[in-house]
XYZ file of C-alpha atoms in Angstrom:
604
model
C 95.410 123.575 62.579
C 96.419 120.385 64.335
C 93.598 118.998 66.487
C 94.091 118.517 70.231
C 93.641 114.752 69.768
C 96.440 114.746 67.168
C 98.697 116.695 69.502
C 98.099 114.168 72.250
C 98.758 111.294 69.834
C 102.105 112.834 68.934
C 102.837 113.299 72.609
C 102.162 109.639 73.384
C 104.537 108.606 70.592
C 107.280 110.508 72.408
C 106.146 109.554 75.908
C 109.532 107.996 76.550
C 110.964 111.528 76.779
C 108.869 112.532 79.792
C 108.904 111.563 83.469
C 109.376 113.189 86.825
C 109.205 112.837 90.581
C 109.564 115.268 93.460
C 111.367 113.284 96.082
C 110.781 115.661 98.937
C 107.141 116.317 98.316
C 104.972 116.143 101.365
C 101.987 113.856 100.880
C 99.900 116.189 103.008
C 99.842 118.748 100.175
C 98.411 116.185 97.767
C 95.877 114.975 100.336
C 94.698 118.526 100.957
C 94.282 119.138 97.237
C 92.398 115.859 96.758
C 90.247 116.510 99.835
C 89.389 120.002 98.630
C 87.578 118.652 95.578
C 86.967 120.354 92.259
C 84.827 123.143 93.705
C 87.522 124.254 96.136
C 90.630 124.101 93.955
C 91.767 125.866 90.838
C 94.382 124.925 88.255
C 96.743 127.666 87.087
C 98.237 127.328 83.623
C 101.926 128.285 83.911
C 101.617 130.418 80.791
C 105.116 131.841 80.707
C 106.570 128.299 80.790
C 104.246 126.684 78.248
C 104.468 126.840 74.460
C 102.513 125.455 71.451
C 104.767 122.388 71.789
C 104.563 119.807 74.574
C 105.818 120.557 78.099
C 105.917 117.903 80.774
C 107.491 116.567 84.004
C 107.489 119.614 86.307
C 109.814 119.248 89.310
C 110.592 121.760 92.071
C 114.171 121.548 93.392
C 114.782 120.566 97.032
C 115.588 124.190 97.942
C 112.430 125.308 96.043
C 114.432 127.867 94.051
C 114.086 126.209 90.623
C 111.399 124.481 88.568
C 112.728 121.927 86.056
C 110.669 120.535 83.159
C 110.895 118.924 79.708
C 109.879 120.605 76.461
C 109.799 119.948 72.715
C 110.080 123.606 71.743
C 112.678 124.711 69.226
C 114.210 121.619 67.627
C 111.306 119.202 68.074
C 113.449 117.015 70.369
C 112.941 116.857 74.101
C 115.314 118.964 76.163
C 115.535 120.037 79.804
C 114.558 123.569 80.869
C 114.626 125.399 84.178
C 112.875 128.404 85.651
C 113.904 130.456 88.702
C 111.320 131.313 91.347
C 110.303 134.974 91.379
C 107.807 134.769 94.234
C 105.773 132.237 96.208
C 103.389 131.834 93.262
C 105.377 133.005 90.227
C 108.144 131.474 88.132
C 110.554 133.282 85.831
C 110.887 132.750 82.095
C 112.382 129.370 81.102
C 116.068 128.838 80.307
C 117.527 125.976 78.287
C 119.333 123.677 80.721
C 120.548 120.743 78.564
C 119.995 119.694 74.960
C 121.719 117.040 72.806
C 122.617 117.051 69.109
C 121.092 114.919 66.377
C 118.414 112.442 67.383
C 119.470 112.371 71.018
C 117.051 113.665 73.639
C 116.863 114.161 77.396
C 113.853 114.552 79.686
C 112.318 113.805 83.063
C 114.665 115.005 85.788
C 114.312 113.679 89.367
C 116.562 114.764 92.247
C 117.213 113.303 95.713
C 117.072 115.482 98.831
C 120.839 116.022 98.793
C 120.230 118.322 95.796
C 123.029 116.562 93.956
C 121.978 113.008 93.016
C 119.785 113.046 89.885
C 118.255 110.587 87.438
C 117.073 111.405 83.917
C 115.766 109.697 80.819
C 117.917 109.816 77.685
C 117.190 108.409 74.244
C 119.433 107.469 71.308
C 122.657 108.146 73.211
C 125.853 106.534 71.873
C 126.742 105.295 75.377
C 123.344 103.611 75.867
C 123.313 99.883 76.585
C 120.696 99.439 73.888
C 119.451 101.550 70.985
C 116.454 102.844 72.891
C 115.513 105.077 75.817
C 117.447 104.352 79.012
C 117.726 105.730 82.535
C 120.877 107.673 83.440
C 122.415 108.807 86.711
C 123.870 112.297 86.902
C 125.281 114.942 89.257
C 123.533 118.298 89.691
C 125.944 121.122 90.554
C 124.885 124.780 90.670
C 121.904 124.045 88.477
C 123.972 122.185 85.867
C 123.640 118.473 85.095
C 127.014 116.728 84.764
C 128.672 113.306 84.582
C 125.777 111.426 82.930
C 126.214 107.636 82.959
C 123.685 104.924 82.124
C 122.453 102.663 84.893
C 123.376 99.032 84.367
C 121.622 96.071 82.818
C 118.552 94.979 84.654
C 117.270 98.520 85.011
C 117.987 99.226 81.322
C 117.098 96.601 78.719
C 116.445 96.263 75.015
C 112.952 97.555 75.759
C 111.872 101.116 76.538
C 112.671 102.448 80.026
C 111.909 105.948 81.171
C 110.258 108.411 83.535
C 112.528 107.707 86.532
C 111.718 108.838 90.075
C 114.307 108.594 92.851
C 113.301 108.676 96.528
C 114.346 111.573 98.751
C 116.941 109.370 100.500
C 118.239 108.060 97.169
C 117.526 104.433 98.081
C 114.492 103.718 95.873
C 114.119 104.067 92.109
C 110.830 103.893 90.219
C 110.422 103.945 86.446
C 108.070 102.899 83.653
C 108.853 100.250 81.019
C 107.151 98.225 78.303
C 109.531 95.275 78.736
C 108.208 91.772 78.153
C 106.671 89.674 80.912
C 104.870 92.724 82.304
C 101.143 93.076 82.858
C 100.554 94.749 79.483
C 101.261 98.153 77.957
C 103.659 100.049 80.185
C 104.191 99.042 83.811
C 105.853 100.688 86.797
C 108.926 98.988 88.280
C 110.866 99.534 91.518
C 114.522 98.971 92.476
C 116.260 99.296 95.842
C 119.835 100.389 96.477
C 122.122 98.428 98.803
C 124.941 99.680 101.037
C 127.511 99.269 98.263
C 125.467 101.450 95.924
C 124.255 98.690 93.610
C 120.649 98.524 92.466
C 118.474 95.410 92.804
C 116.643 93.739 89.930
C 113.480 95.717 89.011
C 110.214 94.473 90.540
C 106.973 94.653 88.539
C 104.686 96.415 91.036
C 101.567 94.595 92.164
C 99.040 97.255 91.118
C 99.974 97.213 87.412
C 97.244 96.272 84.919
C 96.869 95.416 81.252
C 96.508 99.154 80.613
C 99.349 101.683 80.842
C 100.893 102.802 84.133
C 103.388 105.649 83.666
C 105.124 108.675 85.266
C 105.628 107.437 88.861
C 106.311 109.923 91.662
C 107.427 108.732 95.131
C 106.673 111.054 98.053
C 109.160 111.892 100.814
C 107.703 109.234 103.131
C 108.893 106.484 100.722
C 105.413 104.941 101.062
C 103.099 107.145 98.982
C 103.352 106.669 95.222
C 101.524 108.704 92.571
C 101.303 107.648 88.931
C 99.249 108.104 85.749
C 97.151 105.385 84.118
C 94.572 105.043 81.337
C 92.859 102.123 83.128
C 89.077 102.006 82.975
C 86.932 103.872 85.489
C 88.829 107.155 85.447
C 87.739 110.693 84.663
C 88.983 110.309 81.070
C 92.196 109.523 79.187
C 95.140 109.300 81.586
C 94.368 110.092 85.242
C 96.525 110.517 88.331
C 96.257 107.751 90.962
C 97.712 107.292 94.438
C 98.699 104.066 96.232
C 100.383 103.303 99.552
C 103.129 100.762 100.140
C 102.329 98.117 102.775
C 105.166 95.624 102.147
C 108.064 94.795 99.825
C 105.720 94.659 96.825
C 102.400 95.077 98.544
C 100.421 98.194 97.636
C 96.919 99.398 98.426
C 94.335 99.447 95.659
C 95.169 102.613 93.657
C 92.700 105.472 94.243
C 91.820 108.002 91.575
C 92.798 111.510 92.720
C 89.401 112.723 91.576
C 88.247 115.943 89.916
C 90.511 118.104 92.070
C 93.348 116.913 89.794
C 91.877 114.897 86.917
C 89.667 115.996 84.011
C 88.192 114.351 80.918
C 91.493 115.180 79.222
C 94.868 113.601 80.038
C 96.808 114.247 83.255
C 100.348 112.926 83.797
C 103.604 113.649 85.651
C 102.139 114.580 89.026
C 104.639 116.084 91.498
C 104.628 117.829 94.860
C 107.024 120.595 95.942
C 108.720 120.278 99.342
C 106.645 122.850 101.239
C 104.423 124.754 98.850
C 100.682 124.090 99.379
C 100.227 123.040 95.762
C 100.783 120.207 93.330
C 102.080 120.275 89.753
C 100.754 118.231 86.859
C 100.994 117.946 83.068
C 97.693 118.104 81.149
C 96.247 118.703 77.678
C 92.979 120.074 79.103
C 91.268 122.811 77.056
C 92.486 126.382 77.428
C 96.213 125.686 77.365
C 98.965 126.988 75.138
C 98.891 123.832 72.986
C 99.643 120.144 73.354
C 100.637 119.195 76.903
C 101.024 122.090 79.366
C 102.295 122.561 82.907
C 99.703 123.333 85.589
C 99.854 124.299 89.238
C 96.833 123.204 91.345
C 96.105 125.034 94.599
C 93.138 125.035 96.999
C 90.741 127.941 97.165
C 90.255 129.657 100.519
C 88.366 127.314 102.837
C 84.714 128.173 103.344
C 82.758 127.441 106.485
C 81.292 123.941 106.286
C 80.366 121.041 108.555
C 83.423 119.468 110.117
C 82.226 115.864 110.284
C 80.499 113.401 107.984
C 78.827 110.050 108.687
C 80.943 107.030 107.765
C 79.681 103.449 107.670
C 80.617 100.031 106.351
C 80.371 96.292 106.769
C 82.867 93.548 107.555
C 82.290 90.974 104.806
C 83.514 87.515 103.850
C 85.619 88.086 100.714
C 84.401 84.833 99.123
C 80.664 85.041 99.824
C 80.302 88.841 100.042
C 78.126 88.206 103.100
C 78.785 89.352 106.685
C 81.642 87.450 108.336
C 80.526 84.356 110.248
C 82.279 85.227 113.515
C 82.164 88.420 115.534
C 84.908 90.764 114.268
C 87.066 93.349 116.022
C 87.014 96.719 114.264
C 89.192 99.815 114.732
C 88.638 103.101 112.899
C 91.425 105.691 112.805
C 92.404 108.838 110.939
C 95.244 107.666 108.683
C 97.462 110.731 108.943
C 97.375 111.042 112.750
C 96.336 107.625 114.046
C 93.534 109.203 116.096
C 90.901 106.586 117.006
C 87.278 107.169 115.978
C 84.500 105.610 118.080
C 82.420 102.884 116.406
C 78.806 103.738 117.219
C 77.475 100.829 115.165
C 78.040 97.095 115.563
C 81.204 95.093 114.848
C 79.748 93.758 111.575
C 78.083 97.072 110.610
C 80.331 99.859 111.844
C 79.534 103.588 111.967
C 81.576 106.634 112.929
C 81.722 110.409 112.577
C 84.821 111.345 110.547
C 86.294 114.820 109.968
C 85.678 116.041 106.426
C 88.653 115.847 104.116
C 90.534 113.267 106.178
C 91.697 109.819 105.043
C 90.263 107.128 107.304
C 91.567 103.599 107.895
C 89.488 100.646 109.065
C 91.166 97.513 110.416
C 89.213 94.321 111.098
C 89.957 90.810 112.311
C 87.791 87.799 113.114
C 88.241 84.151 114.020
C 88.524 82.101 110.845
C 89.752 85.018 108.719
C 92.961 86.762 107.718
C 92.930 90.238 109.261
C 92.659 93.098 106.773
C 92.285 96.852 106.414
C 91.057 99.463 103.958
C 91.677 103.149 103.559
C 89.075 105.632 102.341
C 89.142 109.349 101.630
C 86.323 111.348 103.190
C 84.529 113.703 100.789
C 85.674 117.290 100.641
C 82.082 118.535 100.957
C 79.435 117.671 103.520
C 76.894 115.135 102.294
C 73.898 114.280 104.436
C 73.963 110.761 102.963
C 77.486 110.237 104.333
C 79.848 107.776 102.685
C 80.725 104.101 103.139
C 83.551 101.617 102.706
C 83.322 97.868 103.338
C 86.153 95.711 104.681
C 86.455 92.277 103.083
C 88.295 89.537 104.972
C 89.680 86.417 103.301
C 88.684 83.163 105.032
C 91.574 81.301 106.616
C 92.939 78.337 104.676
C 92.570 74.883 106.244
C 95.119 72.059 106.029
C 93.915 68.582 107.063
C 96.786 66.132 107.562
C 97.687 62.986 109.438
C 98.839 59.383 109.081
C 97.326 55.993 108.322
C 98.387 53.417 110.927
C 97.522 49.894 112.067
C 95.083 50.044 114.991
C 96.851 47.278 116.909
C 100.534 47.529 115.976
C 100.807 51.293 115.245
C 102.719 50.417 112.071
C 102.578 53.042 109.288
C 100.336 51.973 106.392
C 101.908 52.982 103.096
C 99.863 53.393 99.935
C 96.481 53.770 101.634
C 93.902 55.528 99.470
C 92.580 58.461 101.527
C 89.614 60.591 100.391
C 88.191 63.852 101.725
C 84.667 64.409 100.443
C 82.891 67.749 100.855
C 79.129 67.413 101.440
C 76.219 69.792 101.771
C 73.711 69.899 104.618
C 71.792 66.968 103.121
C 74.896 64.836 102.775
C 75.105 65.308 98.998
C 78.634 65.206 97.643
C 80.125 68.524 96.507
C 83.450 67.076 95.395
C 86.119 64.632 96.505
C 89.891 64.873 96.907
C 91.937 61.658 96.757
C 95.549 61.168 97.895
C 97.780 58.169 98.647
C 99.610 57.978 101.953
C 103.385 58.185 101.520
C 106.195 56.018 102.880
C 105.565 57.395 106.365
C 101.821 56.852 106.061
C 101.319 60.635 105.812
C 98.533 62.388 103.888
C 97.426 66.015 103.488
C 94.415 67.928 102.086
C 93.416 71.546 101.535
C 89.981 72.252 103.016
C 87.678 75.161 103.824
C 86.223 76.474 107.015
C 82.504 76.071 107.602
C 82.271 73.193 105.143
C 81.259 69.626 106.050
C 83.489 66.701 105.116
C 83.631 62.926 105.191
C 87.014 61.271 105.630
C 87.571 57.764 104.292
C 90.493 55.411 103.756
C 91.079 52.012 102.228
C 94.113 49.737 102.125
C 94.795 46.161 101.158
C 94.149 43.714 104.034
C 92.457 46.400 106.155
C 88.851 47.179 106.865
C 87.573 50.378 105.266
C 87.692 53.552 107.384
C 84.871 56.079 107.176
C 83.614 58.876 109.419
C 82.460 62.518 109.226
C 85.169 65.080 109.925
C 84.246 67.021 113.030
C 83.591 70.754 112.630
C 86.820 72.715 112.216
C 87.177 75.351 114.916
C 87.843 78.808 113.438
C 91.019 80.481 114.653
C 92.567 83.857 113.917
C 95.272 82.368 111.738
C 96.028 82.449 108.029
C 96.272 78.634 107.940
C 94.314 76.438 110.365
C 95.918 73.028 110.720
C 93.768 69.997 111.561
C 95.498 66.770 112.595
C 93.569 63.562 111.878
C 95.161 60.205 112.589
C 93.430 57.315 110.795
C 93.680 54.072 112.776
C 92.800 51.177 110.478
C 91.607 47.753 111.611
C 93.095 44.740 109.782
C 90.550 42.886 107.668
C 89.268 39.506 109.041
C 91.421 36.545 107.987
C 89.170 34.019 106.320
C 89.392 30.418 107.629
C 90.886 27.701 105.430
C 90.458 23.931 105.310
C 93.249 21.374 104.766
C 92.083 17.944 103.378
C 93.826 14.572 103.937
C 94.072 11.188 102.242
C 92.365 8.146 103.746
C 93.799 7.242 107.160
C 96.679 9.755 106.635
C 97.822 12.776 108.666
C 100.458 14.048 106.210
C 99.933 17.484 104.602
C 99.134 17.230 100.895
C 101.652 19.160 98.753
C 98.953 20.660 96.502
C 97.365 22.382 99.514
C 100.530 23.970 100.881
C 100.236 27.205 98.801
C 96.942 28.232 100.435
C 98.411 27.397 103.835
C 101.497 29.547 103.120
C 99.262 32.495 102.130
C 97.281 32.062 105.349
C 100.498 31.954 107.407
C 101.651 35.228 105.778
C 98.469 37.034 106.849
C 98.727 35.624 110.378
C 102.311 36.801 110.743
C 101.301 40.333 109.633
C 98.651 40.344 112.343
C 100.278 38.926 115.471
C 97.297 39.844 117.650
C 95.039 37.080 116.199
C 94.480 33.699 117.890
C 94.026 30.443 115.953
C 92.022 27.265 116.509
C 92.917 24.027 114.671
C 90.036 21.513 114.434
C 90.795 17.984 113.115
C 88.148 15.614 111.614
C 87.839 12.190 109.915
C 85.225 10.560 107.718
C 82.544 8.213 109.189
C 84.384 4.931 108.583
C 86.335 3.190 111.368
C 85.938 3.035 115.102
C 85.416 6.086 117.289
C 88.700 5.505 119.106
C 90.721 5.230 115.888
C 89.089 8.298 114.311
C 89.585 10.426 117.456
C 93.297 9.674 117.482
C 93.567 10.245 113.716
C 91.808 13.636 113.930
C 94.216 14.744 116.686
C 97.248 13.666 114.639
C 95.960 15.695 111.677
C 95.446 18.841 113.853
C 98.909 18.424 115.372
C 100.468 18.011 111.900
C 99.062 21.409 110.861
C 100.226 22.917 114.161
C 103.751 21.628 113.647
C 103.845 23.145 110.151
C 102.663 26.539 111.433
C 105.338 26.546 114.122
C 107.998 25.551 111.600
C 107.055 28.591 109.504
C 107.502 30.992 112.389
C 103.983 31.350 113.781
C 104.418 31.969 117.541
C 103.192 29.232 119.908
C 100.939 31.651 121.802
C 99.002 32.467 118.630
C 97.761 28.865 118.379
C 95.096 28.912 121.087
C 93.403 25.549 120.445
C 94.558 22.338 118.744
C 91.902 19.637 119.050
C 90.576 16.533 117.267
C 86.853 15.898 116.910
C 86.907 12.442 115.322
C 84.120 11.724 112.842
C 81.713 14.293 114.369
C 80.360 17.294 112.491
C 80.734 16.012 108.888
C 80.559 18.623 106.129
C 78.662 16.154 103.940
C 76.696 13.398 105.823
C 76.103 11.284 102.718
C 77.976 8.021 102.196
C 80.120 8.495 99.091
C 83.781 8.852 98.189
C 83.228 12.533 97.433
C 81.585 13.166 100.818
C 84.286 11.195 102.696
C 87.028 13.249 100.972
C 85.420 16.491 102.173
C 85.095 15.274 105.747
C 88.793 14.216 106.114
C 90.051 17.681 107.108
C 91.552 20.233 109.514
C 89.766 23.581 109.786
C 91.961 26.596 110.724
C 89.927 29.447 112.244
C 90.499 32.851 113.832
C 88.974 32.622 117.289
C 90.042 35.869 118.964
C 92.361 38.879 119.182
């Protein structure tokens, strides 16, 4: 006799033939089942529909008159079957709905609320885009599936696609695929339909993992998605999970449906009928007819029990896992109704009394953090210990930016080396970022709140800039922008000395290069003032040397003016004769040093 593990292995090999969604299912039914817990629900094996072969993908029609499912019975290829409702809790014997010849197969029927638009999975069809399993669109008329046509490229590929689920309004399509560039194994993808009826490119949904995510089912609210996964942390094998859509491809962390639905065996193809207080699921749990069977899960009669349970949690920094640094705002509501629950704790350590079996949502925001929320399911049974759920907020990003400019002229300084150094409380470096200011003198850094920094800058011909960056004020924004303008002081221009021949006041050609370099620096810094001091050696009369020293100073002045130095920058031009010799000794070498004009910066 084939073991149950072998049966499941065979089933997985043909997993492409199964998938299903109930597009009109009310999420409240699933929440009631999950809230009831294992002790207050029971799973009914639909014995008259199951066989020793595999059955999967139960789906109740929009008018609730028919149950559709897939089965391997008979030929060993997947075919579609249907069963008419006999009573509120009983289904009639199955009838073959559609079967293909040869190696072709069909499975996993999903219908929109119009009762007409349907999607199915077909394999090995001659009209397929690729020789694999593809998703087809069809028309359901009087219980018969007609006009099958494959959906276009993008949805179908050379890889396996299957298990489609169409939303109740027909505008969303979910399916599973093992196409490349996914997260690993099989992933769930979503497409949207535009006004012209065309489908968008499939989006790999954010909650997919390196494990397998299969058999999606989208509820009537277009926000609640159920699926099966063999990811770690479940009850065993494949489990049913639920997630809620918050944005285009933003989903809450999937939550395991728990023992009300899942067992240590494999559960797949979860679906919800439009109004019936039940859910349907495929499972190979012990006690079935063989392989995968169809089950109906319903709650037991409700027993008297406490109505409320203690709920608590903390608002934490997502990076440090410690309480947030600033006082948060917290709101606690019942997810389904929006009813507010009073916080009887503190903003950082909240507490509330929550009705048993209700999903609760906590929203929190604080200065310096990106606001966030979590959703938790209250236990189905009273527990004196209560239950808890923390909210983790991501610290706001910080962008430090500005310009490097000349302190006196406001000119942009291009190519300045700007550093932002993070330091600890003792001033020890924790790391340094280095950038170069661009053509507009602009620079930018990424920083963190509640960290200390030192900002520095260096540039040719400018004094170094260095100062601590003041504390960054936390704001309730995703990105906090800090503007820091660096005003750099030009470096001091070193004085130069021009030497002269005996009794001459002509500039010596070999000394002109250093004078030209000096003139260039002066012209870049028009705020500086110059003093020209002329001297002679000790020989000759005082009167002659005084006149000679003045001629030498005036010769330098004339050259500066000829090179474009403004007159008002030359503050002093004066001769000092043979006073103040650089070398007082009497020698040719000393006399050569003393025959000079000194050019100094004397003010700004």
